[in-house]
Amino acid sequence: MSRTVPVVTRDSVVRFWLHRQGLSVPRGQVPLSKRSFVDHLERTGALQLDSVNVLDRAHYLTLWSRFGPYDRKKVDGWTYRDGAAYEYWGHEASILPISHLPLGRRRMRRFPPKSWSDKSWWAVYQTSTGSKRRVLRRLREEGPLESADFERRNEFKDGENPWGAIPMPKEDTRSLKLLWHDGRIAVKSRRHFRCVYDLADRVYPEGTATSPTEFEDSWLMTGLSGNGVASEAHLMNYVTGPNPKAPARKAIIARNLRKGRVVEVRVEGMRGTFYAMPEHLEALSAAPEPTGTHLVCPFDSLLWQRKRSAQLLDFDYTIEIYTPAKKRRYGYYVLPILHEGRMVGRVDPKVHRDKGLLEVKSIHLEPHLVANGAFDQGLGEALHSLREFLGAEKLKLPRGWGRRI
């Protein structure tokens, strides 16, 4: 007996996606609390961490996009003091809900991933048993230590460093990272964004690792939680711990189809098979029409899968931080503009903390946007909210924009 594959509209897929990402309602409509913080982590899977500080750290900006200005100390407290979340590998280095710790423990047991074994940098990065013992002994005897307590030095001659211009960390510093990956140490807190490490059994609550099958399935289930309806291609690299290759991805999908945990879906006007959780498919039609104007962090979970954002939002986005200045099209740290559910442009901002100034170097709008008073007002509110969140007193706009917003 042939089964009927549900057919859904692309518009409903986008609406539900933005709803799962917390970007379907105006910024600040839902206040940031410990409960809404954890809910965001549970739905999207993680908050990516990144050290770039042109405006603010990536995880703080991602939350601001949804909740508006808030006290960063509260987020730090919920994560490091209350244990509502923990730092580990989700989509790159991330803040994850503590309920995902069993998944993290399974990755710790499997570290290093098989996919790393054939990488040239991995052969260089590994450290000796003696180095790992030194790091563990220092933490055991001295207590929590910052990453800065483990000095950096370049161990390579010019032209030999596999990391290019980035100084190669000292062996004990590399051991610190490796021990974090394999779960023997944990990030206890951060000071000025520097990691403070301690022995894992002093940081993590007691518990066990999830099964290998559940860990593999988390690639699919976490991806569908954050994206709603998605194809295999749209789930690739959304979660990178685990990060299965093509044969394993297909096996994971087939297994969960058999179990009834996911169902096949066809999206009107799009090729290929999409997947969804049955309960999400039922909720698809109830997803609200997106409202509000959001500035989206370059490391936001909405943009983790660039092929998805290009196909569903008609928006090609590249982070140009690592692009030489002369070759950049839009700027160094560009924030996409999401207006009423559509990507309509980009802003290139920079905060001058010594001057109390948020400077918007440029604003680029997409050709399809028909700008009107509602858009100008929404963008203005978003920029002033960002200025407030960053603690700046003044907002400098590109020529001609001062009269609009």
XYZ file of C-alpha atoms in Angstrom:
405
model
C 0.000 0.000 0.000
C 1.559 3.289 -1.084
C 1.868 6.014 1.484
C 0.909 9.598 0.881
C 3.666 12.171 1.352
C 2.300 15.441 2.778
C 2.773 18.514 0.604
C 3.387 21.860 2.309
C 4.030 25.354 1.014
C 7.423 27.004 1.085
C 5.859 29.970 2.887
C 4.638 27.745 5.728
C 8.091 26.157 6.004
C 9.699 29.600 6.361
C 7.104 30.764 8.902
C 7.612 27.699 11.062
C 11.404 27.925 10.743
C 11.419 31.517 11.987
C 9.025 30.513 14.762
C 11.391 27.749 15.929
C 14.283 30.203 15.775
C 12.437 32.778 17.896
C 12.448 35.358 15.098
C 8.766 35.437 14.159
C 7.748 38.076 16.709
C 9.103 41.577 17.398
C 12.285 41.770 19.423
C 11.580 41.884 23.149
C 7.981 40.694 22.932
C 9.115 37.673 24.935
C 11.225 38.824 27.909
C 14.528 37.111 28.565
C 14.325 34.942 31.653
C 16.040 31.761 32.736
C 13.100 29.821 31.325
C 13.081 31.586 27.927
C 16.889 31.279 27.756
C 16.735 27.510 28.242
C 13.771 27.275 25.869
C 15.810 29.003 23.170
C 18.676 26.541 23.688
C 16.319 23.566 23.624
C 14.580 24.663 20.426
C 17.585 25.808 18.385
C 20.103 23.398 19.899
C 22.835 25.829 20.920
C 24.258 29.343 21.006
C 27.475 29.600 19.020
C 30.431 31.203 20.764
C 32.841 33.407 18.849
C 35.608 35.726 19.988
C 35.042 38.572 17.477
C 34.069 41.663 19.463
C 33.364 44.361 16.861
C 29.977 44.822 18.538
C 29.623 42.117 21.189
C 30.214 38.392 21.555
C 28.134 36.256 19.199
C 26.010 34.517 21.851
C 25.046 37.818 23.458
C 24.091 39.320 20.079
C 22.053 36.267 19.120
C 19.980 36.620 22.282
C 19.634 40.383 21.821
C 18.152 39.840 18.336
C 15.250 38.046 19.988
C 14.933 39.544 23.454
C 16.236 43.092 23.125
C 18.600 44.701 25.686
C 19.240 42.594 28.791
C 21.777 42.096 31.562
C 24.580 39.843 30.289
C 25.447 38.834 33.857
C 22.134 36.992 34.064
C 23.020 34.806 31.072
C 26.453 34.111 32.552
C 24.846 33.227 35.881
C 22.310 30.839 34.366
C 25.087 29.141 32.400
C 27.989 28.937 34.826
C 26.497 29.416 38.299
C 23.092 27.744 38.014
C 24.144 25.010 35.594
C 21.179 25.519 33.256
C 23.619 25.234 30.342
C 27.201 24.198 29.654
C 29.948 24.879 27.142
C 30.841 22.215 24.644
C 30.781 21.375 20.938
C 27.342 21.803 19.328
C 27.696 23.945 16.240
C 31.380 24.639 16.773
C 32.084 25.786 20.357
C 28.686 26.544 21.865
C 26.523 27.054 24.907
C 24.204 24.041 25.117
C 21.224 23.213 27.332
C 22.244 21.031 30.261
C 19.697 18.444 29.079
C 22.079 17.791 26.151
C 24.974 16.848 28.448
C 24.399 13.090 27.924
C 24.918 13.734 24.190
C 28.039 15.715 24.987
C 29.342 12.885 27.148
C 28.974 10.457 24.252
C 31.056 12.744 22.015
C 33.623 13.017 24.801
C 33.926 9.231 24.843
C 34.291 9.137 21.057
C 36.840 11.934 20.869
C 38.620 12.454 18.560
C 36.043 12.066 15.772
C 37.109 9.688 13.006
C 36.722 12.519 10.511
C 39.677 14.302 12.112
C 42.127 11.428 11.744
C 43.091 12.225 8.144
C 43.483 15.978 8.698
C 47.028 17.308 8.446
C 46.444 19.843 11.236
C 45.306 17.079 13.598
C 48.633 15.257 13.384
C 50.374 18.483 14.386
C 47.926 19.580 17.064
C 48.037 16.448 19.232
C 50.045 16.506 22.449
C 52.004 14.116 24.642
C 50.694 12.156 27.597
C 53.130 14.076 29.786
C 51.620 17.400 28.767
C 48.094 16.224 29.530
C 49.209 14.992 32.934
C 50.808 18.356 33.707
C 47.591 20.204 32.855
C 45.437 17.879 34.953
C 47.862 18.114 37.874
C 47.852 21.909 37.797
C 44.056 22.059 37.809
C 43.811 19.470 40.551
C 46.335 21.243 42.769
C 45.749 24.923 41.893
C 42.012 24.899 41.180
C 40.335 26.715 38.261
C 42.739 28.333 35.807
C 42.234 30.668 32.881
C 43.355 29.729 29.426
C 45.738 32.706 29.733
C 47.570 30.835 32.507
C 48.802 28.437 29.851
C 51.169 30.550 27.790
C 51.311 30.677 23.998
C 54.442 30.485 21.937
C 55.176 29.810 18.306
C 56.849 26.399 18.051
C 57.422 26.649 14.308
C 59.864 28.437 12.048
C 58.591 30.919 9.469
C 56.600 29.178 6.770
C 56.200 25.929 8.728
C 53.222 26.801 10.915
C 50.128 24.857 9.705
C 47.944 27.550 11.306
C 49.297 30.285 9.059
C 49.602 33.670 10.761
C 47.906 32.430 13.951
C 50.535 31.609 16.629
C 50.638 27.884 17.381
C 49.582 27.354 21.012
C 52.081 25.904 23.423
C 51.729 22.159 23.993
C 50.051 22.502 27.398
C 47.591 25.014 25.958
C 46.704 22.519 23.235
C 46.322 19.829 25.884
C 43.872 22.080 27.682
C 41.624 22.134 24.598
C 42.011 18.409 23.958
C 41.125 17.554 27.559
C 38.034 19.763 27.220
C 37.017 17.906 24.084
C 37.422 14.490 25.689
C 35.559 15.519 28.831
C 38.251 15.386 31.488
C 38.056 19.140 32.073
C 35.242 21.649 31.614
C 34.709 25.395 31.267
C 33.742 26.558 34.730
C 33.256 30.225 33.838
C 34.620 33.026 31.685
C 36.488 36.206 32.603
C 36.564 38.852 29.899
C 35.620 36.008 27.550
C 38.701 33.994 28.560
C 37.830 30.416 29.515
C 38.329 29.360 33.113
C 38.837 25.593 33.248
C 38.452 23.072 36.047
C 38.284 19.306 36.398
C 35.075 18.037 34.831
C 33.803 16.278 37.946
C 33.870 19.644 39.733
C 31.740 21.287 37.037
C 29.374 18.794 35.426
C 26.574 17.128 37.406
C 26.692 13.357 37.753
C 25.207 11.438 34.879
C 25.786 9.007 32.063
C 26.361 9.236 28.328
C 23.531 8.642 25.902
C 23.678 5.599 23.624
C 25.741 5.732 20.424
C 22.530 5.517 18.381
C 20.888 8.402 20.226
C 24.028 10.472 19.750
C 23.986 9.846 16.003
C 20.241 10.555 15.850
C 20.794 13.913 17.564
C 22.245 15.228 14.300
C 18.791 14.791 12.749
C 16.551 15.512 15.729
C 18.381 18.646 16.886
C 18.506 19.904 13.315
C 14.768 19.402 12.846
C 14.059 21.012 16.203
C 15.802 24.211 15.129
C 14.701 24.204 11.486
C 11.295 22.564 11.419
C 10.923 21.144 7.897
C 14.312 20.471 6.311
C 16.071 18.398 3.681
C 19.220 16.400 4.322
C 21.245 19.136 2.640
C 19.614 21.772 4.853
C 20.662 19.858 7.978
C 24.306 19.413 7.038
C 26.581 21.303 9.459
C 23.687 22.730 11.471
C 24.972 20.419 14.191
C 28.677 19.591 13.973
C 28.836 17.349 17.007
C 28.012 14.804 15.634
C 28.767 15.613 12.015
C 28.057 12.407 10.060
C 29.117 11.846 6.476
C 26.654 11.040 3.687
C 26.238 7.260 4.230
C 25.718 7.744 7.977
C 23.255 10.621 7.407
C 21.125 8.464 5.137
C 21.176 5.609 7.663
C 20.136 7.967 10.465
C 17.237 9.330 8.422
C 16.089 5.846 7.361
C 16.194 4.589 10.949
C 14.111 7.439 12.269
C 11.608 7.123 9.423
C 11.102 3.468 10.385
C 10.632 4.439 14.022
C 8.085 7.105 13.098
C 10.114 9.844 14.753
C 10.235 11.741 11.451
C 8.115 11.757 8.306
C 8.819 12.624 4.695
C 7.487 15.917 3.377
C 7.365 17.531 -0.054
C 7.676 21.314 -0.325
C 5.872 22.995 -3.202
C 8.255 24.437 -5.773
C 11.338 22.737 -4.282
C 13.149 19.611 -5.371
C 13.998 16.672 -3.181
C 12.642 15.126 -0.023
C 12.205 17.091 3.175
C 11.668 15.760 6.691
C 9.799 16.863 9.802
C 8.802 15.603 13.214
C 5.146 14.490 13.124
C 4.198 16.928 15.888
C 5.812 19.787 13.970
C 3.962 18.907 10.808
C 0.713 19.236 12.700
C 1.771 22.667 14.011
C 2.950 23.979 10.642
C -0.272 25.692 9.644
C -0.507 27.467 13.018
C 2.876 29.194 12.708
C 2.328 32.966 12.944
C 3.022 35.443 10.172
C 6.453 36.910 11.024
C 6.483 40.478 12.283
C 9.147 42.887 13.462
C 12.580 43.931 12.234
C 15.619 42.001 13.438
C 19.353 42.467 12.959
C 20.862 38.983 12.809
C 24.296 38.085 14.174
C 26.650 36.512 11.576
C 26.945 33.454 13.856
C 23.203 33.151 14.524
C 21.704 29.653 14.289
C 19.420 30.984 11.536
C 22.511 31.210 9.310
C 24.374 28.046 10.264
C 23.237 26.338 7.067
C 23.903 28.871 4.282
C 22.365 26.733 1.532
C 19.091 26.721 3.453
C 19.037 30.491 3.945
C 19.857 30.990 0.263
C 17.087 28.684 -0.942
C 14.334 29.556 1.518
C 15.081 33.223 2.173
C 16.596 34.086 -1.232
C 19.579 35.506 0.611
C 23.217 34.713 -0.114
C 25.306 35.570 2.907
C 29.031 35.252 3.459
C 30.922 36.307 6.560
C 33.646 38.599 5.220
C 35.765 38.781 8.353
C 38.427 36.646 6.728
C 38.134 38.352 3.318
C 40.818 40.952 2.512
C 39.386 44.439 3.006
C 39.644 45.376 -0.680
C 37.631 42.314 -1.703
C 34.756 42.759 0.750
C 31.393 43.560 -0.811
C 29.509 44.696 2.274
C 31.860 45.044 5.253
C 33.743 43.345 8.041
C 30.979 42.328 10.483
C 27.728 42.628 8.569
C 24.337 41.987 10.175
C 21.555 40.821 7.846
C 18.227 42.649 8.199
C 15.226 40.372 8.704
C 12.029 42.370 8.203
C 8.626 40.735 8.595
C 10.030 37.333 7.718
C 12.159 38.376 4.727
C 15.864 39.102 4.411
C 15.867 42.605 2.993
C 19.357 44.008 3.500
C 22.542 44.321 5.528
C 24.117 46.797 7.895
C 27.828 47.170 8.627
C 28.111 48.493 12.195
C 31.002 49.119 14.559
C 30.938 50.281 18.157
C 33.531 52.855 19.298
C 33.488 52.208 23.038
C 35.874 55.044 23.871
C 33.520 57.528 22.147
C 30.215 56.000 23.267
C 29.311 55.730 19.578
C 27.642 53.087 17.433
C 28.673 53.793 13.841
C 26.747 52.272 10.947
C 29.240 52.400 8.098
C 26.820 51.314 5.396
C 23.325 49.994 4.764
C 22.688 47.806 1.730
C 19.107 46.933 0.779
C 18.019 44.037 -1.419
C 16.566 44.998 -4.843
C 13.201 43.391 -4.038
C 12.587 45.591 -0.989
C 10.014 48.328 -1.368
C 11.054 50.528 1.517
C 8.309 52.385 3.346
C 7.689 54.098 6.648
C 7.146 50.811 8.484
C 10.516 49.473 7.351
C 12.347 52.694 8.179
C 10.768 52.756 11.615
C 11.591 49.083 12.241
C 15.220 49.473 11.195
C 15.564 52.621 13.286
C 14.159 50.891 16.358
C 16.507 47.946 15.842
C 19.578 50.176 15.535
C 18.664 52.234 18.599
C 18.003 49.038 20.538
C 21.443 47.788 19.521
C 22.980 51.109 20.540
C 21.328 50.804 23.965
C 22.442 47.186 24.374
C 26.038 48.117 23.567
C 25.991 51.001 26.011
C 26.569 53.664 23.344
C 25.050 57.103 23.688
C 25.181 58.149 20.031
C 24.238 56.557 16.719
C 26.024 57.613 13.529
C 24.239 56.698 10.284
C 25.374 56.738 6.643
C 24.642 59.865 4.628
C 20.941 60.229 3.828
C 19.734 57.794 6.468
C 19.461 60.299 9.294
C 16.259 61.719 7.808
C 14.732 58.241 7.486
C 15.441 56.617 10.827
